XYZ file of N, CA and C in Angstrom:
696
model
N 4.596 15.876 12.657
C 5.371 14.876 12.881
C 6.996 15.690 13.205
N 7.532 15.675 14.427
C 8.780 15.690 14.647
C 9.733 15.290 13.828
N 10.976 15.894 13.446
C 11.910 15.252 12.743
C 12.644 14.377 13.646
N 13.456 13.454 12.923
C 14.054 12.657 13.485
C 14.228 11.422 12.785
N 15.614 10.782 12.700
C 15.371 9.347 11.726
C 14.891 8.484 12.377
N 14.165 7.444 11.453
C 13.265 6.341 11.423
C 14.125 5.274 11.018
N 13.630 4.051 11.420
C 14.106 2.901 10.928
C 13.391 2.066 9.988
N 13.453 2.149 8.641
C 12.662 1.573 7.782
C 13.420 0.087 7.147
N 12.951 -0.888 7.772
C 13.731 -1.920 6.798
C 12.633 -2.854 5.780
N 13.426 -3.243 4.833
C 12.479 -3.650 3.956
C 12.987 -5.230 3.549
N 11.855 -6.100 3.609
C 12.071 -7.460 3.463
C 11.930 -7.968 2.185
N 12.752 -8.406 1.244
C 12.645 -8.907 -0.159
C 12.397 -10.681 0.097
N 11.208 -10.960 -0.383
C 11.244 -12.436 -0.456
C 11.373 -13.287 -1.686
N 11.903 -12.672 -2.363
C 12.185 -12.700 -3.807
C 13.410 -13.966 -3.787
N 13.273 -14.976 -4.656
C 14.327 -16.159 -4.439
C 15.357 -16.020 -5.833
N 14.870 -15.040 -6.834
C 15.869 -15.332 -8.361
C 16.834 -14.072 -8.060
N 17.891 -14.020 -8.875
C 18.691 -13.123 -9.355
C 19.074 -12.655 -10.644
N 18.739 -11.651 -11.194
C 17.859 -10.408 -10.841
C 16.484 -11.171 -10.335
N 16.008 -9.940 -10.030
C 14.488 -10.325 -9.086
C 13.664 -9.313 -9.299
N 12.186 -9.606 -10.136
C 11.530 -8.303 -9.990
C 10.776 -7.927 -8.637
N 10.937 -8.725 -7.724
C 10.279 -8.572 -6.379
C 11.572 -7.421 -5.701
N 12.824 -7.719 -5.912
C 13.916 -6.705 -5.184
C 13.313 -5.477 -6.009
N 13.567 -5.438 -7.321
C 13.074 -4.186 -8.171
C 11.688 -3.481 -7.409
N 10.973 -4.426 -7.188
C 9.424 -3.669 -6.276
C 10.008 -3.339 -4.849
N 10.702 -4.015 -4.365
C 10.995 -3.408 -2.731
C 11.935 -2.306 -3.010
N 12.940 -2.082 -3.974
C 13.773 -1.153 -4.153
C 12.916 0.439 -4.235
N 11.631 0.133 -5.077
C 10.906 1.066 -5.438
C 9.682 1.644 -4.450
N 9.722 0.514 -3.735
C 8.849 1.037 -2.521
C 9.489 1.499 -1.600
N 10.761 1.174 -1.251
C 11.407 1.693 0.081
C 11.861 3.174 -0.293
N 12.293 3.277 -1.679
C 12.739 4.605 -2.153
C 11.385 5.667 -2.045
N 10.457 5.072 -2.109
C 9.228 6.300 -2.237
C 8.860 6.625 -0.758
N 8.884 5.356 -0.131
C 8.648 5.562 1.191
C 9.578 6.677 2.168
N 11.025 6.498 1.769
C 11.885 7.436 2.413
C 11.506 8.698 1.658
N 11.125 8.806 0.316
C 10.899 10.456 -0.046
C 9.724 10.854 0.704
N 8.442 9.981 0.827
C 7.386 10.483 1.357
C 7.553 10.897 2.999
N 8.517 10.088 3.694
C 8.917 10.695 4.926
C 9.514 11.893 4.960
N 10.761 12.200 3.972
C 11.163 13.321 3.751
C 10.634 14.728 3.298
N 9.357 14.245 2.978
C 8.555 15.528 2.915
C 7.669 15.588 4.047
N 7.875 14.742 5.027
C 7.300 15.169 6.587
C 8.349 15.789 7.145
N 9.539 15.730 6.601
C 10.836 16.586 7.677
C 11.472 15.339 8.498
N 11.224 14.013 8.151
C 12.055 12.841 8.772
C 13.091 11.976 8.046
N 14.112 12.326 8.224
C 15.177 11.415 7.555
C 14.790 9.717 7.916
N 14.944 8.770 6.969
C 14.998 7.416 6.587
C 16.153 6.721 6.711
N 16.429 5.848 7.833
C 17.644 4.863 7.679
C 17.076 3.651 6.841
N 17.117 3.322 5.796
C 16.698 1.789 4.947
C 17.552 1.016 4.661
N 17.228 -0.207 5.647
C 18.053 -1.501 5.296
C 17.163 -2.381 4.544
N 17.711 -2.966 3.375
C 17.078 -3.740 2.631
C 17.764 -5.395 3.231
N 16.543 -6.551 3.467
C 16.860 -7.951 3.393
C 16.832 -8.622 2.901
N 17.626 -9.137 2.079
C 16.958 -10.760 0.915
C 17.030 -11.711 1.582
N 15.951 -12.290 1.852
C 15.897 -13.424 2.309
C 16.679 -14.581 1.810
N 16.851 -14.344 0.368
C 17.621 -15.397 -0.380
C 18.880 -15.949 0.343
N 19.615 -15.076 0.996
C 20.738 -15.004 1.187
C 20.650 -15.743 2.822
N 19.592 -15.720 3.284
C 19.492 -16.297 4.774
C 18.663 -17.775 4.547
N 18.810 -18.572 3.347
C 18.114 -19.553 3.564
C 18.299 -20.722 4.420
N 19.734 -21.134 4.542
C 20.728 -21.827 5.002
C 20.118 -21.630 6.563
N 20.351 -20.478 7.042
C 20.225 -20.025 8.535
C 18.994 -20.264 8.862
N 17.775 -19.721 8.165
C 16.687 -19.926 8.384
C 16.037 -21.391 8.465
N 16.499 -22.478 7.275
C 16.034 -23.892 7.415
C 16.672 -24.157 8.746
N 17.827 -24.058 9.239
C 18.517 -24.324 10.656
C 17.807 -23.913 11.476
N 16.970 -22.503 11.655
C 16.333 -21.835 12.718
C 15.281 -22.606 13.047
N 14.658 -22.838 11.882
C 13.151 -23.731 11.914
C 13.405 -25.062 12.544
N 14.559 -25.776 12.175
C 15.100 -27.274 12.701
C 14.897 -27.130 14.163
N 15.655 -26.293 14.681
C 15.832 -26.171 16.216
C 15.073 -25.539 16.925
N 14.681 -24.602 16.314
C 13.441 -23.703 17.021
C 13.854 -22.361 17.563
N 14.870 -22.282 16.876
C 15.489 -20.699 17.570
C 16.291 -20.272 16.430
N 16.773 -18.790 16.399
C 17.422 -18.242 15.303
C 18.790 -17.950 15.502
N 19.711 -17.782 14.637
C 20.993 -17.707 14.937
C 21.418 -17.271 13.777
N 22.860 -16.599 14.129
C 23.715 -16.047 12.631
C 23.054 -14.737 12.141
N 23.081 -14.969 11.000
C 22.603 -13.980 10.029
C 21.261 -13.918 9.809
N 20.550 -14.638 10.312
C 19.050 -14.741 10.473
C 18.288 -14.126 11.738
N 19.186 -14.393 12.725
C 19.077 -13.594 13.999
C 19.094 -12.272 13.901
N 20.213 -11.899 13.249
C 20.332 -10.374 13.104
C 19.567 -9.719 12.034
N 18.883 -10.407 11.177
C 17.718 -9.949 10.247
C 16.576 -9.742 10.894
N 16.406 -10.765 11.713
C 15.116 -10.706 12.666
C 15.265 -9.446 13.521
N 16.487 -9.142 14.572
C 16.562 -8.300 15.206
C 16.355 -6.871 14.506
N 16.696 -6.877 13.266
C 16.835 -5.578 12.467
C 14.928 -5.507 12.291
N 14.194 -6.204 11.850
C 12.987 -5.834 11.848
C 12.256 -5.660 13.064
N 12.527 -6.480 13.998
C 11.783 -6.484 15.172
C 11.998 -4.799 16.009
N 13.165 -4.296 15.367
C 13.410 -3.004 15.900
C 13.147 -2.059 15.062
N 12.523 -2.240 14.101
C 12.410 -1.337 13.172
C 11.186 -0.398 13.236
N 11.075 0.749 12.656
C 10.020 1.713 12.904
C 8.832 1.306 12.127
N 9.102 0.830 10.989
C 8.336 0.280 9.816
C 8.929 -0.430 8.758
N 8.150 -1.344 8.025
C 8.430 -2.208 7.447
C 7.715 -2.346 6.263
N 8.757 -2.574 5.115
C 8.114 -2.902 3.548
C 8.498 -4.203 3.593
N 7.444 -4.750 2.773
C 7.897 -6.357 2.808
C 7.082 -6.837 1.183
N 7.760 -7.733 0.353
C 7.065 -7.908 -0.808
C 7.561 -9.471 -0.819
N 6.519 -10.410 -1.783
C 7.246 -11.573 -1.940
C 6.415 -12.229 -3.451
N 7.313 -12.822 -3.888
C 6.768 -13.263 -5.199
C 5.325 -14.385 -4.789
N 4.665 -14.523 -5.667
C 3.310 -15.280 -5.378
C 3.954 -16.763 -5.699
N 3.499 -17.881 -4.988
C 3.544 -19.061 -5.113
C 2.629 -20.024 -4.825
N 1.973 -20.356 -5.787
C 0.706 -21.379 -5.361
C -0.346 -20.407 -4.655
N -0.650 -19.337 -4.990
C -1.428 -18.337 -4.321
C -1.079 -17.818 -2.806
N 0.212 -17.819 -2.843
C 0.588 -17.348 -1.331
C 1.673 -16.755 -1.615
N 2.547 -16.440 -0.238
C 3.866 -15.734 -0.450
C 4.986 -17.110 -0.483
N 6.092 -16.807 -0.440
C 7.108 -18.021 -0.771
C 7.349 -18.594 0.506
N 7.809 -19.603 0.708
C 7.728 -20.497 1.771
C 8.942 -19.883 2.378
N 10.278 -19.135 2.012
C 11.010 -18.594 2.857
C 10.716 -17.439 3.371
N 9.759 -16.486 2.837
C 8.771 -15.568 3.377
C 8.362 -16.109 4.615
N 7.632 -17.040 4.503
C 6.736 -17.458 5.609
C 7.781 -17.807 6.859
N 8.608 -18.684 6.610
C 9.790 -18.975 7.427
C 10.262 -18.054 8.498
N 10.396 -17.022 7.547
C 11.190 -16.017 8.128
C 10.177 -14.911 8.944
N 9.071 -14.931 8.881
C 7.900 -14.233 9.767
C 7.532 -15.457 10.776
N 7.629 -16.414 10.339
C 7.330 -17.362 11.603
C 8.399 -17.180 12.823
N 9.205 -16.727 12.512
C 10.469 -16.504 13.551
C 10.355 -15.071 14.557
N 9.820 -14.228 13.868
C 9.456 -12.955 14.804
C 8.795 -13.000 15.841
N 9.127 -12.216 16.484
C 8.608 -11.856 18.109
C 7.264 -11.322 17.819
N 6.143 -11.952 18.095
C 4.914 -11.345 17.763
C 4.449 -9.728 18.653
N 5.193 -9.884 19.847
C 5.168 -8.647 20.488
C 5.653 -7.497 19.907
N 6.736 -7.776 19.335
C 7.667 -6.842 18.849
C 7.353 -6.374 17.224
N 6.145 -7.118 16.596
C 5.361 -6.660 15.659
C 4.363 -5.701 15.834
N 3.699 -5.605 16.989
C 2.385 -5.238 17.618
C 2.437 -3.648 17.195
N 1.460 -3.154 16.294
C 1.776 -1.886 16.482
C 2.453 -1.399 15.183
N 3.083 -2.281 14.631
C 4.447 -1.569 13.765
C 4.050 -1.443 12.362
N 3.638 -0.286 11.459
C 3.051 -0.188 10.232
C 4.155 -0.748 9.239
N 3.196 -1.726 8.411
C 4.030 -2.084 7.230
C 3.378 -2.019 5.961
N 3.684 -1.881 5.225
C 3.378 -1.816 3.708
C 3.740 -3.090 2.649
N 2.653 -3.921 2.309
C 3.045 -4.987 1.601
C 2.731 -4.799 0.341
N 3.491 -5.595 -0.660
C 3.673 -6.135 -1.839
C 3.908 -7.108 -2.063
N 3.646 -7.417 -3.627
C 4.011 -8.793 -4.180
C 4.164 -8.893 -5.683
N 4.675 -9.951 -6.359
C 4.864 -9.815 -7.688
C 4.569 -11.039 -8.352
N 4.133 -11.259 -9.412
C 3.612 -12.214 -10.296
C 3.215 -12.415 -11.708
N 3.306 -13.621 -12.470
C 2.966 -13.374 -13.448
C 2.167 -12.474 -14.344
N 0.696 -12.673 -13.649
C -0.821 -12.374 -13.864
C -1.167 -11.861 -13.066
N -2.208 -10.386 -13.381
C -2.936 -9.931 -12.630
C -3.589 -10.585 -11.829
N -4.166 -11.617 -12.195
C -5.062 -12.685 -11.621
C -4.743 -12.793 -10.260
N -3.423 -12.779 -9.906
C -2.673 -13.202 -8.747
C -2.846 -12.079 -7.821
N -3.050 -11.004 -7.686
C -3.218 -9.952 -6.751
C -3.684 -9.812 -5.841
N -4.904 -10.836 -5.875
C -5.599 -11.101 -4.658
C -4.817 -11.755 -3.455
N -3.582 -12.053 -3.895
C -2.601 -12.522 -2.730
C -2.355 -11.436 -1.279
N -2.528 -10.095 -1.855
C -2.151 -9.393 -0.986
C -3.266 -9.358 0.190
N -4.596 -9.524 -0.268
C -5.401 -9.468 0.937
C -5.955 -10.791 1.351
N -5.479 -12.150 0.647
C -6.054 -13.208 0.948
C -4.859 -13.933 1.861
N -3.711 -13.763 1.601
C -2.504 -13.986 2.075
C -1.705 -13.010 2.941
N -1.121 -11.819 2.336
C -0.096 -11.308 3.378
C -0.930 -10.255 4.426
N -2.150 -9.755 4.079
C -2.966 -8.991 4.979
C -3.245 -9.629 6.470
N -3.503 -11.261 6.001
C -4.086 -11.882 7.314
C -2.654 -12.071 8.058
N -1.688 -12.433 7.303
C -0.342 -12.565 8.378
C 0.061 -11.587 9.085
N -0.164 -10.160 8.741
C 0.399 -9.327 9.382
C -0.717 -8.759 10.210
N -1.884 -9.096 9.927
C -2.884 -8.995 10.702
C -2.786 -9.829 12.064
N -2.626 -10.995 12.059
C -2.431 -11.794 13.150
C -0.930 -11.286 14.038
N -0.089 -10.752 13.455
C 1.230 -10.537 14.314
C 0.679 -8.941 14.547
N -0.530 -8.554 14.584
C -0.930 -7.194 15.319
C -0.269 -5.888 14.812
N 0.490 -6.066 13.367
C 1.044 -5.167 12.775
C -0.298 -4.158 12.153
N 0.190 -3.109 11.872
C -0.658 -2.018 11.250
C -0.593 -1.959 9.586
N -1.220 -2.604 8.789
C -0.780 -2.750 7.274
C -1.891 -1.666 7.002
N -1.102 -0.890 6.047
C -1.755 0.336 4.898
C -2.647 -0.342 4.301
N -3.609 0.820 4.055
C -4.475 0.237 2.959
C -4.182 -0.076 1.485
N -3.047 0.737 1.142
C -2.893 0.137 -0.354
C -1.566 -0.873 -0.164
N -2.101 -1.892 -0.843
C -1.085 -3.077 -1.081
C -0.571 -2.691 -2.404
N 0.776 -3.302 -2.807
C 1.023 -3.222 -3.922
C 1.476 -4.243 -4.661
N 0.673 -4.483 -6.124
C 1.062 -5.925 -6.719
C 1.505 -5.368 -8.184
N 2.770 -6.008 -8.673
C 3.218 -5.776 -9.630
C 3.506 -7.006 -10.389
N 2.437 -7.032 -11.645
C 2.637 -8.168 -12.778
C 3.504 -8.142 -13.751
N 3.925 -8.870 -14.569
C 4.963 -8.784 -15.490
C 4.498 -7.598 -16.305
N 3.201 -7.523 -16.866
C 3.152 -5.928 -17.929
C 3.280 -4.860 -16.910
N 3.385 -4.615 -15.691
C 3.564 -3.537 -15.185
C 5.033 -3.042 -15.180
N 5.719 -3.945 -15.604
C 7.416 -3.446 -16.089
C 7.401 -3.034 -17.329
N 6.581 -3.080 -18.107
C 6.669 -3.045 -19.661
C 6.323 -1.392 -20.273
N 6.466 -0.287 -19.051
C 6.401 0.951 -19.596
C 7.580 1.338 -20.445
N 7.371 2.081 -21.386
C 8.648 2.491 -22.079
C 9.590 3.392 -21.323
N 9.217 4.150 -20.346
C 9.997 4.923 -19.671
C 10.762 4.433 -18.203
N 11.732 4.678 -17.802
C 12.584 4.029 -16.536
C 11.522 3.952 -15.635
N 10.320 4.596 -15.387
C 9.612 4.537 -14.200
C 8.629 3.479 -14.535
N 8.525 2.792 -15.325
C 7.640 1.661 -15.729
C 6.051 2.225 -16.103
N 5.339 1.283 -15.654
C 3.667 1.535 -15.830
C 3.350 2.920 -14.931
N 2.213 3.970 -15.375
C 2.163 4.791 -14.639
C 1.175 4.476 -13.550
N 0.137 3.058 -13.747
C -0.412 2.964 -12.868
C 0.432 2.469 -11.497
N 1.187 1.458 -11.800
C 2.083 1.045 -10.686
C 2.926 2.440 -10.092
N 3.342 3.200 -10.961
C 4.142 4.231 -10.060
C 2.862 4.997 -9.335
N 1.668 5.308 -9.544
C 0.919 5.894 -8.690
C 0.323 4.837 -7.255
N 0.273 3.659 -7.464
C 0.072 2.621 -6.377
C 1.172 2.599 -5.382
N 1.980 2.741 -5.741
C 3.452 2.833 -5.157
C 3.584 4.236 -4.269
N 3.140 5.480 -5.249
C 3.205 6.596 -4.323
C 2.009 6.563 -3.142
N 1.177 6.253 -3.809
C -0.054 6.111 -2.437
C 0.118 5.344 -1.579
N 0.763 4.349 -1.639
C 1.022 3.505 -0.569
C 2.417 3.650 0.361
N 3.188 4.592 -0.138
C 4.188 5.278 0.504
C 3.656 6.518 1.302
N 2.951 6.866 0.854
C 2.195 8.200 1.771
C 1.537 7.515 2.881
N 0.905 6.531 2.681
C -0.072 6.149 3.535
C 1.080 5.826 4.707
N 2.187 4.838 4.362
C 3.111 4.056 5.588
C 3.550 5.740 5.994
N 4.069 6.688 5.254
C 4.709 7.672 6.172
C 4.179 8.347 7.150
N 2.603 8.388 6.843
C 1.391 8.707 7.529
C 1.269 8.206 9.153
N 1.836 6.968 9.075
C 1.408 6.125 10.373
C 3.168 5.754 11.063
N 4.234 6.462 10.576
C 5.172 5.995 11.273
C 5.454 7.407 12.279
N 6.032 6.756 13.148
C 6.125 7.941 14.519
C 7.872 7.544 15.129
N 8.836 8.446 14.703
C 10.255 7.915 15.142
C 10.393 7.342 16.452
N 11.044 6.296 16.755
C 11.297 5.769 17.872
C 10.153 4.950 18.644
N 9.009 4.619 17.367
C 7.986 4.114 17.928
C 8.572 2.684 18.751
N 9.360 2.152 17.806
C 9.892 0.769 18.257
C 10.592 0.586 19.544
N 11.357 1.814 19.960
C 11.956 1.789 21.163
C 10.671 1.979 22.321
N 9.516 2.243 22.234
C 8.348 2.361 22.912
C 7.685 1.326 23.229
N 7.757 0.510 22.102
C 7.157 -0.973 22.360
C 8.100 -1.748 23.238
N 9.182 -1.526 23.328
C 10.097 -2.331 23.914
C 10.299 -2.034 25.512
N 9.706 -0.694 25.710
C 9.646 -0.027 26.838
C 9.622 -0.835 28.290
N 8.560 -1.678 28.164
C 8.473 -2.734 29.100
C 9.363 -3.735 29.137
N 10.046 -4.129 28.162
C 11.302 -4.944 28.250
C 12.210 -4.315 28.892
N 12.379 -2.857 28.821
C 13.719 -2.476 29.343
C 13.470 -1.936 30.727
N 12.220 -1.833 30.929
C 11.823 -1.607 32.687
C 12.238 -2.768 33.045
N 11.952 -4.125 33.062
C 11.942 -5.165 33.503
C 13.520 -5.374 33.808
N 14.398 -4.979 33.097
C 15.867 -5.020 33.216
C 16.576 -4.160 33.999
N 15.715 -3.237 35.047
C 16.308 -2.334 35.496
C 17.553 -2.847 36.723
N 17.196 -3.855 37.088
C 18.177 -4.269 38.394
C 19.401 -4.931 37.409
N 19.518 -5.104 36.458
C 20.809 -5.509 35.588
C 22.001 -4.747 36.289
N 22.856 -5.213 36.814
C 24.116 -4.580 37.424
C 24.988 -3.767 36.015
N 25.131 -2.565 36.602
C 26.037 -1.694 35.665
C 27.128 -2.348 35.275
N 27.356 -1.916 33.719
C 28.459 -2.657 33.149
C 28.419 -3.818 32.346
N 26.736 -4.386 32.487
C 26.244 -5.820 31.909
C 25.600 -5.207 30.580
N 25.881 -4.143 30.235
C 24.888 -3.546 29.074
C 25.750 -4.309 27.974
N 27.062 -4.249 28.250
C 27.940 -4.526 26.443
C 27.455 -6.050 26.334
N 27.123 -6.864 27.160
C 27.001 -8.164 27.178
C 25.638 -8.879 26.907
N 24.846 -7.716 26.603
C 23.203 -7.895 26.740
C 22.911 -8.700 25.460
N 23.696 -8.189 24.154
C 23.241 -9.152 22.944
C 23.471 -10.552 23.357
N 24.675 -10.845 23.826
C 25.165 -12.215 24.182
C 24.326 -12.967 24.907
N 23.940 -12.110 26.035
C 23.041 -12.890 27.115
C 21.749 -13.017 26.332
N 21.411 -12.177 25.232
C 19.733 -12.395 25.182
C 19.610 -13.647 23.979
N 20.906 -14.000 23.383
C 21.135 -14.772 22.329
C 21.548 -16.216 23.058
N 22.224 -16.233 24.049
C 22.204 -17.251 24.949
C 20.779 -17.784 25.551
N 19.944 -16.877 26.051
C 18.560 -17.173 26.591
C 18.035 -17.986 25.454
N 17.760 -17.256 24.171
C 17.090 -17.756 23.076
C 17.414 -19.033 22.593
N 18.828 -19.270 22.709
C 19.328 -20.761 22.226
C 18.984 -21.737 23.489
N 19.266 -21.379 24.708
C 18.990 -22.534 25.831
C 17.529 -22.979 25.594
N 16.543 -21.750 25.444
C 14.936 -22.368 25.248
C 14.942 -22.800 24.103
N 15.361 -22.760 23.008
C 15.169 -23.461 21.959
C 15.751 -24.884 22.012
N 16.919 -25.126 22.595
C 17.727 -26.458 22.938
C 16.579 -27.334 23.946
N 15.849 -26.219 24.829
C 14.933 -27.239 25.800
C 13.924 -27.405 24.957
N 13.334 -26.994 24.242
C 12.091 -27.175 23.413
C 12.131 -28.258 22.595
N 13.358 -28.531 21.717
C 13.791 -29.259 20.860
C 14.091 -30.954 21.610
N 14.713 -30.841 23.212
C 15.046 -31.890 23.761
C 13.791 -32.453 24.435
N 12.635 -31.588 24.576
C 11.361 -32.196 24.880
C 10.844 -32.977 24.006
N 11.136 -32.660 22.393
C 10.619 -33.583 21.294
C 11.146 -35.007 21.052
N 12.249 -35.161 21.729
C 13.409 -36.467 21.510
C 12.507 -37.569 22.394
N 12.682 -38.505 21.786
C 12.164 -40.208 22.683
C 12.785 -39.924 23.906
N 12.411 -40.264 25.052
C 13.064 -40.655 26.454
C 13.739 -42.015 26.510
C-alpha cells in the first residue's frame, strides 16, 4: 500500500456518559490507526457521538433530509475511507439512534467502504447482534464488513490490567488488522468520481459555494417530498 493519510471515521451509537460503547470505539479506532501505521499509512481519525446529534437526527427524519450537525456528520461518514462503528444492544439489535443515522446515509457513498463493526452489552448472549443486525445493515448498504466483529460484554472489561480482558484485546487487534488490509487511501474520492465528472460544466468560481448549493438541493428535495405527504 502506498503511503498517505486515510480518513477513518468512528461512529459511536452509545447513549450514556460515560459509555462502554465509547470505550470500545476508542480502542477499535486506536487499533485500526496502529494497524494502518504498520503499513506505512497515517490515519486521520474522527469520532462521532450520535447522542450529541439526537435532536438534529429526529428533525432530519421528520422532514426527510439532514441539516445542521447531522448533515456534517453524514458528510464525514460518506467521505471516509473506512468506518469503525459500534452500538449498545437494545432488544436484540442496535440502538434506535444508530438506525436513524444510517437511514440517512447515501447508499451509493457507502458502496465498497470497509467497515469494522462492534457492539456492547451486559451478557455474552447478545453477541449475535453482530451477525443478525449490524452485518446485514452494512451489507444492505453495500459496504465491505470485515470478517471479525467485536462484541464486548460487561465481563470483558473486568481484567486486572489497563488493557482489560486478553480475549477482547485479541479480537480488537484481529479486526483492526483486517480493516487495515482493506483500506485504500483516497478510495472514497474515487467512489465520488462519477459525481465529479457530472459537474464539469459548473462555471469557474462556483466551487466555493458547492457545499451550500448541495445543502439547498437536499433541502429542496426533502421539502418537496414532505409536501407530497400533506393533504391537498
